[in-house]
């Protein structure tokens, strides 16, 4: 069955530290891949997307993600986290006119 | 430009009441989506419109849920005879393309059924 998994429910990092949020998918073919961020009381904002081509994708707010076909993964990274990055992050996967979201990873940033 | 807007932002309903949630998509966006987001979960698909046509309503949890987009712009999600399990945030999103294209989300309507 098609699925998208975010293994980490909650991650805490110190401000200035690096960040990696994991996303794995189970699909028969390579889907389109997205990362969204949701601040409390807000809707989802698109950070970046991968459709094809270069497997390292740059997004807004200094985020990047790398598509690894062999691992069926699309992990989100940021070299230096800011306190304002504290939010919920959702990976989304789309194929054949179907889009599914992971359960999300909540990021806490320590001062 | 203006993003996706939703109203009301918060709604409290007594069990058994009907509610109507409104979504104004980005102008020119062909596709419109409704999602239900339970606390601590990702958005779950409810239904999808392309212009005024409802192409997929497979995610609607029961026949108490009904959505419409009569003129291909504004959409309304209606929930009849609300139940406590309907309490959630209802998100609307719009897109220039179909379901595999990037979607732009509104702030959501938080529905609490008491």
XYZ file of N, CA and C in Angstrom:
675
model
N 0.837 -1.183 0.000
C 0.000 0.000 0.000
C 0.886 1.251 0.000
N 0.393 2.310 -0.656
C 1.153 3.546 -0.700
C 1.121 4.218 0.665
N 2.295 4.707 1.092
C 2.339 5.359 2.398
C 3.510 6.319 2.454
N 3.427 7.250 3.387
C 4.529 8.156 3.673
C 4.725 8.162 5.176
N 5.968 8.037 5.591
C 6.286 7.897 7.008
C 7.275 8.964 7.444
N 6.951 9.611 8.532
C 7.893 10.494 9.195
C 8.208 9.838 10.540
N 9.374 9.222 10.658
C 9.646 8.385 11.835
C 9.732 9.142 13.150
N 10.077 10.415 13.086
C 10.286 11.194 14.303
C 9.064 12.057 14.586
N 8.421 11.793 15.729
C 7.246 12.579 16.087
C 7.665 13.959 16.579
N 8.763 13.996 17.336
C 9.194 15.236 17.967
C 10.711 15.273 17.993
N 11.275 16.397 17.589
C 12.720 16.593 17.628
C 13.016 17.909 18.313
N 14.040 17.891 19.165
C 14.493 19.121 19.826
C 15.940 19.376 19.427
N 16.216 20.576 18.972
C 17.594 20.959 18.629
C 17.884 22.315 19.255
N 19.155 22.574 19.461
C 19.574 23.877 19.976
C 19.667 24.871 18.833
N 19.372 26.114 19.148
C 19.491 27.158 18.133
C 20.922 27.189 17.603
N 21.051 27.246 16.292
C 22.363 27.244 15.669
C 22.852 25.872 15.270
N 22.229 24.839 15.792
C 22.614 23.481 15.437
C 22.002 23.103 14.095
N 22.527 22.018 13.519
C 21.969 21.537 12.252
C 20.743 20.673 12.510
N 19.954 20.492 11.453
C 18.683 19.787 11.562
C 18.526 18.833 10.385
N 18.015 17.652 10.671
C 17.589 16.762 9.603
C 16.289 16.099 10.016
N 15.269 16.241 9.210
C 13.963 15.612 9.440
C 13.776 14.539 8.371
N 13.369 13.359 8.832
C 13.309 12.221 7.926
C 11.933 12.021 7.317
N 11.937 11.559 6.078
C 10.705 11.216 5.379
C 10.990 10.012 4.497
N 10.200 8.970 4.643
C 10.307 7.786 3.797
C 8.952 7.509 3.148
N 8.988 6.969 1.964
C 7.740 6.673 1.275
C 7.775 5.253 0.728
N 6.602 4.750 0.507
C 6.461 3.421 -0.078
C 5.499 3.528 -1.249
N 6.059 3.632 -2.440
C 5.282 3.759 -3.657
C 5.905 2.873 -4.725
N 5.125 2.508 -5.708
C 5.640 1.661 -6.777
C 6.529 2.404 -7.752
N 6.376 3.710 -7.837
C 7.178 4.525 -8.733
C 7.626 5.761 -7.971
N 8.499 6.541 -8.570
C 8.967 7.746 -7.905
C 7.867 8.801 -7.925
N 7.431 9.197 -6.746
C 6.361 10.219 -6.685
C 6.936 11.629 -6.713
N 6.059 12.595 -6.744
C 6.455 13.969 -6.485
C 6.546 14.129 -4.964
N 7.475 14.943 -4.509
C 7.761 15.039 -3.083
C 7.753 16.489 -2.630
N 7.196 16.710 -1.460
C 7.050 18.063 -0.934
C 7.376 18.071 0.558
N 7.834 19.220 1.035
C 7.891 19.503 2.459
C 7.106 20.786 2.727
N 6.230 20.690 3.742
C 5.450 21.835 4.189
C 5.766 22.111 5.654
N 5.588 23.372 6.069
C 5.762 23.754 7.464
C 4.462 24.390 7.947
N 4.109 24.090 9.185
C 2.885 24.636 9.771
C 3.211 25.234 11.131
N 3.049 26.537 11.251
C 3.194 27.200 12.542
C 1.865 27.111 13.278
N 1.896 27.228 14.598
C 0.655 27.081 15.378
C -0.449 28.005 14.884
N -1.623 27.438 14.668
C -2.777 28.213 14.241
C -2.740 28.665 12.798
N -1.782 28.140 12.048
C -1.646 28.557 10.649
C -1.858 27.384 9.710
N -2.044 27.715 8.447
C -2.101 26.674 7.434
C -0.705 26.209 7.079
N -0.622 25.319 6.118
C 0.666 24.766 5.703
C 1.302 25.663 4.650
N 2.609 25.847 4.766
C 3.364 26.638 3.802
C 4.374 25.735 3.117
N 4.432 25.807 1.801
C 5.361 24.977 1.056
C 6.795 25.453 1.257
N 7.670 24.521 1.666
C 9.094 24.827 1.815
C 9.859 24.522 0.532
N 9.588 23.358 -0.037
C 10.279 22.959 -1.259
C 9.568 21.759 -1.865
N 9.974 21.430 -3.103
C 9.340 20.324 -3.812
C 10.364 19.668 -4.735
N 10.135 18.404 -5.012
C 10.961 17.677 -5.969
C 10.044 17.002 -6.973
N 10.292 17.294 -8.256
C 9.550 16.621 -9.320
C 10.479 15.710 -10.117
N 11.656 16.240 -10.478
C 12.633 15.458 -11.238
C 13.921 16.262 -11.269
N 14.969 15.669 -11.858
C 16.212 16.397 -12.029
C 17.123 16.297 -10.829
N 17.790 17.376 -10.532
C 18.764 17.423 -9.443
C 18.126 16.932 -8.145
N 18.784 15.976 -7.516
C 18.187 15.353 -6.334
C 18.330 16.193 -5.079
N 19.127 17.233 -5.118
C 19.244 18.154 -3.991
C 18.440 19.404 -4.329
N 17.443 19.659 -3.524
C 16.498 20.732 -3.811
C 16.634 21.831 -2.757
N 16.710 23.057 -3.221
C 16.764 24.189 -2.310
C 15.366 24.778 -2.128
N 15.082 25.192 -0.903
C 13.787 25.774 -0.637
C 13.896 27.131 0.029
N 12.781 27.538 0.593
C 12.766 28.831 1.282
C 13.299 28.685 2.695
N 13.623 29.805 3.301
C 14.062 29.865 4.704
C 15.321 29.054 4.957
N 16.146 28.835 3.955
C 17.412 28.147 4.139
C 17.323 26.639 4.210
N 16.161 26.073 3.902
C 15.989 24.622 3.933
C 16.402 23.993 2.598
N 16.828 22.742 2.676
C 17.092 21.944 1.503
C 16.650 20.514 1.783
N 16.449 19.753 0.735
C 16.075 18.347 0.893
C 16.764 17.545 -0.188
N 17.067 16.307 0.123
C 17.735 15.431 -0.819
C 16.886 14.202 -1.084
N 16.604 13.949 -2.341
C 15.877 12.765 -2.765
C 16.879 11.629 -2.969
N 16.637 10.515 -2.300
C 17.483 9.328 -2.467
C 16.578 8.181 -2.899
N 16.656 7.870 -4.183
C 15.783 6.836 -4.731
C 16.029 5.481 -4.070
N 17.300 5.168 -3.840
C 17.656 3.839 -3.303
C 17.108 3.647 -1.889
N 16.907 4.741 -1.188
C 16.406 4.649 0.183
C 14.941 5.067 0.288
N 14.319 5.422 -0.822
C 12.941 5.934 -0.821
C 12.776 7.011 0.240
N 13.720 7.951 0.228
C 13.701 8.980 1.265
C 13.787 10.368 0.652
N 13.322 11.320 1.420
C 13.358 12.734 1.019
C 13.512 13.536 2.310
N 14.717 13.559 2.838
C 14.974 14.172 4.137
C 15.204 15.668 4.011
N 14.689 16.372 4.968
C 14.785 17.835 5.013
C 15.953 18.229 5.905
N 16.729 19.216 5.473
C 17.899 19.622 6.255
C 17.974 21.139 6.328
N 18.634 21.579 7.406
C 18.990 22.995 7.537
C 20.276 23.055 8.328
N 21.281 23.782 7.859
C 22.589 23.773 8.528
C 22.591 24.469 9.882
N 21.748 25.480 10.064
C 21.754 26.232 11.317
C 20.322 26.681 11.619
N 19.777 26.106 12.664
C 18.367 26.336 12.988
C 18.201 27.640 13.770
N 17.131 28.340 13.450
C 16.766 29.584 14.144
C 15.553 29.317 15.019
N 15.407 30.120 16.084
C 14.279 29.896 16.986
C 12.944 29.948 16.239
N 12.876 30.747 15.176
C 11.626 30.889 14.436
C 11.285 29.650 13.598
N 12.201 28.690 13.533
C 11.921 27.458 12.795
C 11.065 26.488 13.596
N 10.847 26.770 14.864
C 10.005 25.896 15.682
C 8.603 25.840 15.080
N 8.171 24.627 14.723
C 6.903 24.452 14.008
C 6.691 22.954 13.799
N 5.633 22.633 13.076
C 5.362 21.259 12.660
C 5.723 21.144 11.187
N 6.404 20.065 10.844
C 6.857 19.868 9.475
C 6.214 18.610 8.898
N 5.674 18.764 7.696
C 4.987 17.659 7.045
C 5.639 17.346 5.709
N 5.897 16.073 5.505
C 6.319 15.575 4.215
C 5.060 15.142 3.459
N 5.004 15.416 2.169
C 3.859 15.005 1.359
C 4.365 14.330 0.095
N 3.623 13.342 -0.343
C 4.011 12.525 -1.482
C 2.830 12.457 -2.435
N 3.077 12.652 -3.728
C 1.979 12.682 -4.697
C 2.320 11.814 -5.898
N 1.352 11.005 -6.311
C 1.505 10.154 -7.487
C 0.131 9.776 -7.982
N -0.020 9.761 -9.308
C -1.280 9.308 -9.901
C -2.491 10.027 -9.311
N -2.405 11.336 -9.276
C -3.508 12.170 -8.822
C -3.908 11.903 -7.374
N -2.972 11.460 -6.581
C -3.222 11.231 -5.167
C -2.090 11.860 -4.374
N -2.424 12.646 -3.350
C -1.391 13.229 -2.496
C -1.657 12.819 -1.056
N -0.605 12.404 -0.379
C -0.744 11.997 1.025
C 0.302 12.704 1.860
N -0.086 12.995 3.090
C 0.790 13.673 4.026
C 1.251 12.705 5.111
N 2.473 12.916 5.567
C 2.924 12.204 6.745
C 2.256 12.768 7.988
N 2.502 12.129 9.109
C 1.874 12.541 10.361
C 2.540 13.759 10.974
N 3.695 14.123 10.446
C 4.341 15.344 10.907
C 5.431 15.110 11.935
N 6.382 16.035 11.970
C 7.425 16.073 12.994
C 7.390 17.440 13.641
N 7.247 17.437 14.955
C 7.219 18.717 15.674
C 8.642 19.086 16.059
N 9.063 20.269 15.665
C 10.417 20.749 15.968
C 10.369 21.775 17.088
N 11.140 21.501 18.141
C 11.338 22.450 19.233
C 12.768 22.953 19.151
N 12.957 24.250 19.315
C 14.284 24.848 19.260
C 14.638 25.390 20.637
N 15.714 24.888 21.192
C 16.188 25.346 22.501
C 17.083 26.562 22.332
N 16.959 27.531 23.231
C 17.821 28.728 23.128
C 19.284 28.393 23.428
N 0.075 38.870 -3.563
C -1.349 38.730 -3.806
C -2.032 38.017 -2.672
N -3.343 37.989 -2.677
C -4.104 37.374 -1.601
C -3.930 35.867 -1.659
N -3.847 35.274 -0.483
C -3.744 33.826 -0.403
C -5.109 33.209 -0.250
N -5.121 31.968 0.182
C -6.370 31.257 0.443
C -6.931 31.748 1.777
N -8.194 32.090 1.785
C -8.802 32.517 3.042
C -9.935 31.573 3.420
N -10.129 31.435 4.716
C -11.173 30.553 5.229
C -11.939 31.274 6.332
N -13.223 30.987 6.393
C -14.033 31.565 7.461
C -15.130 30.586 7.868
N -15.520 30.591 9.142
C -14.852 31.333 10.209
C -13.524 30.675 10.569
N -12.702 31.329 11.347
C -11.454 30.716 11.799
C -11.712 29.724 12.924
N -12.730 30.008 13.716
C -13.096 29.128 14.828
C -14.613 28.979 14.840
N -15.035 27.746 15.121
C -16.462 27.491 15.184
C -16.724 26.493 16.300
N -17.626 26.856 17.180
C -18.067 25.937 18.217
C -19.508 25.584 17.925
N -19.789 24.300 17.842
C -21.139 23.841 17.534
C -21.577 22.831 18.582
N -22.851 22.887 18.913
C -23.389 21.846 19.788
C -23.652 20.607 18.944
N -23.486 19.473 19.542
C -23.722 18.223 18.829
C -25.117 18.226 18.219
N -25.163 17.863 16.959
C -26.439 17.841 16.258
C -26.689 19.053 15.377
N -25.922 20.119 15.589
C -26.077 21.310 14.760
C -25.425 21.113 13.399
N -25.873 21.879 12.430
C -25.239 21.908 11.116
C -24.257 23.071 11.075
N -23.145 22.879 10.363
C -22.177 23.960 10.198
C -21.801 24.090 8.725
N -21.353 25.288 8.363
C -20.893 25.552 7.002
C -19.573 26.295 7.079
N -18.589 25.766 6.417
C -17.248 26.331 6.419
C -16.935 26.822 5.007
N -16.375 28.030 4.948
C -16.181 28.664 3.647
C -14.701 28.731 3.284
N -14.418 28.602 2.005
C -13.050 28.715 1.494
C -13.039 29.610 0.253
N -12.160 30.614 0.283
C -11.920 31.456 -0.886
C -10.536 31.134 -1.428
N -10.440 30.469 -2.565
C -9.124 30.080 -3.083
C -8.407 31.263 -3.717
N -7.165 31.022 -4.090
C -6.408 32.029 -4.820
C -7.063 32.206 -6.196
N -7.212 33.454 -6.601
C -7.868 33.743 -7.870
C -7.152 33.043 -9.020
N -7.928 32.363 -9.855
C -7.348 31.675 -10.997
C -6.950 30.238 -10.735
N -6.957 29.822 -9.483
C -6.616 28.429 -9.189
C -7.780 27.529 -9.558
N -7.471 26.551 -10.365
C -8.489 25.654 -10.898
C -8.936 24.638 -9.852
N -7.976 24.150 -9.098
C -8.260 23.053 -8.181
C -8.429 23.549 -6.751
N -9.316 22.880 -6.051
C -9.568 23.224 -4.644
C -9.727 21.937 -3.859
N -9.131 21.916 -2.699
C -9.086 20.705 -1.873
C -9.560 21.029 -0.466
N -10.209 20.052 0.151
C -10.540 20.124 1.572
C -9.836 18.974 2.293
N -9.270 19.325 3.443
C -8.604 18.336 4.288
C -9.147 18.460 5.711
N -9.069 17.363 6.423
C -9.375 17.350 7.856
C -8.091 17.034 8.601
N -7.772 17.844 9.602
C -6.546 17.619 10.362
C -6.894 17.453 11.836
N -6.757 16.244 12.305
C -6.961 15.984 13.728
C -5.733 16.439 14.497
N -5.899 16.625 15.776
C -4.808 17.124 16.619
C -3.604 16.199 16.534
N -2.454 16.753 16.214
C -1.228 15.972 16.176
C -1.084 15.081 14.959
N -1.916 15.298 13.960
C -1.872 14.470 12.752
C -1.644 15.334 11.514
N -1.306 14.671 10.432
C -1.216 15.361 9.166
C -2.592 15.531 8.540
N -2.688 16.388 7.539
C -3.978 16.564 6.861
C -4.433 15.279 6.179
N -5.707 14.999 6.314
C -6.321 13.854 5.646
C -7.271 14.376 4.570
N -7.117 13.854 3.377
C -7.899 14.306 2.229
C -9.383 14.042 2.439
N -10.186 15.047 2.100
C -11.644 14.886 2.124
C -12.223 14.859 0.715
N -11.954 15.940 -0.051
C -12.571 16.053 -1.360
C -11.800 17.038 -2.221
N -12.046 16.981 -3.537
C -11.270 17.736 -4.512
C -12.175 18.200 -5.642
N -12.028 19.479 -5.989
C -12.771 20.065 -7.096
C -11.798 20.537 -8.168
N -12.214 20.356 -9.392
C -11.553 21.028 -10.503
C -12.616 21.926 -11.132
N -12.393 23.219 -11.015
C -13.448 24.191 -11.323
C -14.681 23.848 -10.481
N -15.841 23.702 -11.093
C -17.032 23.426 -10.284
C -17.289 21.927 -10.130
N -16.509 21.114 -10.807
C -16.744 19.669 -10.763
C -16.038 19.027 -9.569
N -16.784 18.276 -8.820
C -16.219 17.532 -7.695
C -15.706 16.208 -8.227
N -14.388 16.109 -8.393
C -13.802 14.942 -9.041
C -13.554 13.782 -8.092
N -13.438 14.086 -6.824
C -13.139 13.016 -5.874
C -13.708 13.411 -4.521
N -14.580 12.592 -3.997
C -15.103 12.836 -2.652
C -14.930 11.595 -1.785
N -13.953 10.808 -2.148
C -13.751 9.537 -1.467
C -13.318 9.689 -0.021
N -12.784 10.854 0.345
C -12.321 11.042 1.713
C -13.379 11.542 2.684
N -14.532 11.897 2.186
C -15.594 12.373 3.088
C -15.997 11.232 4.010
N -15.950 11.448 5.326
C -16.116 10.331 6.265
C -17.534 9.784 6.367
N -18.519 10.565 6.018
C -19.898 10.066 6.075
C -20.780 10.937 5.191
N -22.012 10.509 5.027
C -22.924 11.294 4.194
C -23.395 12.558 4.905
N -22.903 12.786 6.113
C -23.208 14.066 6.770
C -22.345 15.198 6.219
N -21.280 14.817 5.522
C -20.347 15.791 4.962
C -20.698 16.029 3.498
N -20.743 17.313 3.148
C -21.106 17.683 1.793
C -20.300 18.915 1.402
N -19.765 18.944 0.189
C -18.997 20.095 -0.267
C -19.500 20.528 -1.625
N -19.395 21.811 -1.877
C -19.829 22.344 -3.169
C -18.939 23.507 -3.582
N -18.907 23.733 -4.873
C -18.147 24.851 -5.456
C -18.896 25.267 -6.714
N -20.063 25.841 -6.555
C -21.006 26.001 -7.667
C -20.515 26.845 -8.831
N -19.663 27.828 -8.588
C -19.222 28.686 -9.673
C -17.726 28.532 -9.937
N -17.163 27.483 -9.387
C -15.758 27.211 -9.651
C -14.792 28.110 -8.918
N -15.295 28.805 -7.892
C -14.399 29.661 -7.115
C -14.544 29.325 -5.639
N -15.389 30.065 -4.940
C -15.612 29.830 -3.511
C -16.210 28.436 -3.296
N -15.767 27.817 -2.203
C -16.301 26.491 -1.860
C -16.827 26.506 -0.433
N -17.815 25.665 -0.197
C -18.370 25.505 1.144
C -18.365 24.034 1.517
N -17.862 23.757 2.695
C -17.939 22.413 3.270
C -19.018 22.445 4.345
N -20.004 21.605 4.182
C -21.115 21.566 5.129
C -21.087 20.248 5.892
N -21.283 20.345 7.169
C -21.374 19.154 8.008
C -22.731 19.199 8.701
N -23.509 18.178 8.469
C -24.839 18.111 9.067
C -24.792 17.283 10.340
N -25.647 17.640 11.287
C -25.802 16.873 12.526
C -24.422 16.545 13.102
N -23.668 17.582 13.442
C -22.281 17.393 13.878
C -22.177 16.455 15.063
N -21.087 15.708 15.079
C -20.759 14.782 16.152
C -19.421 15.202 16.763
N -19.150 14.719 17.956
C -17.904 15.105 18.625
C -16.680 14.690 17.810
N -16.778 13.571 17.115
C -15.618 13.117 16.349
C -15.338 14.012 15.135
N -16.247 14.953 14.845
C -16.009 15.893 13.759
C -15.076 17.028 14.187
N -14.809 17.137 15.467
C -13.924 18.195 15.967
C -12.539 18.028 15.354
N -12.065 19.053 14.688
C -10.794 19.005 13.969
C -10.566 20.380 13.347
N -9.410 20.517 12.729
C -9.162 21.686 11.890
C -9.447 21.290 10.448
N -10.231 22.101 9.765
C -10.556 21.844 8.368
C -9.763 22.821 7.512
N -8.908 22.248 6.696
C -8.015 23.034 5.853
C -8.509 23.023 4.418
N -8.405 24.172 3.795
C -8.704 24.298 2.372
C -7.397 24.642 1.662
N -7.213 24.113 0.480
C -6.038 24.421 -0.322
C -6.460 24.610 -1.771
N -5.691 25.397 -2.506
C -5.965 25.541 -3.931
C -4.681 25.355 -4.717
N -4.849 25.081 -5.993
C -3.710 24.755 -6.833
C -4.021 25.131 -8.270
N -2.954 25.416 -9.020
C -3.129 25.682 -10.446
C -3.388 24.396 -11.215
N -2.924 23.276 -10.658
C -3.062 22.010 -11.349
C -3.855 21.016 -10.546
N -3.563 19.744 -10.781
C -4.295 18.690 -10.104
C -3.701 18.370 -8.759
N -4.020 17.167 -8.278
C -3.647 16.826 -6.897
C -2.155 16.639 -6.713
N -1.415 16.455 -7.797
C 0.015 16.250 -7.633
C 0.799 17.548 -7.730
N 0.109 18.653 -7.900
C 0.792 19.942 -7.956
C 0.861 20.571 -6.573
N 1.751 21.546 -6.433
C 1.879 22.188 -5.138
C 0.584 22.893 -4.788
N 0.227 22.768 -3.525
C -1.018 23.316 -3.039
C -0.733 24.449 -2.066
N -1.593 25.440 -2.101
C -1.482 26.603 -1.222
C -2.629 26.533 -0.223
N -2.271 26.565 1.038
C -3.237 26.315 2.096
C -3.747 27.590 2.749
N -5.001 27.530 3.156
C -5.556 28.555 4.016
C -5.210 28.284 5.471
N -5.604 29.196 6.379
C -5.244 29.034 7.796
C -6.077 27.989 8.522
N -7.155 27.545 7.902
C -7.981 26.519 8.505
C -9.109 27.066 9.352
N -10.092 26.216 9.560
C -11.187 26.491 10.497
C -11.125 25.425 11.578
N -11.003 25.886 12.822
C -10.998 24.931 13.935
C -12.429 24.731 14.399
N -12.925 23.516 14.219
C -14.291 23.178 14.629
C -14.244 22.383 15.920
N -14.987 22.858 16.891
C -15.126 22.148 18.157
C -16.600 21.821 18.352
N -16.890 20.553 18.504
C -18.264 20.111 18.722
C -18.423 19.709 20.185
N -19.342 20.380 20.863
C -19.513 20.124 22.302
C -20.760 19.296 22.584
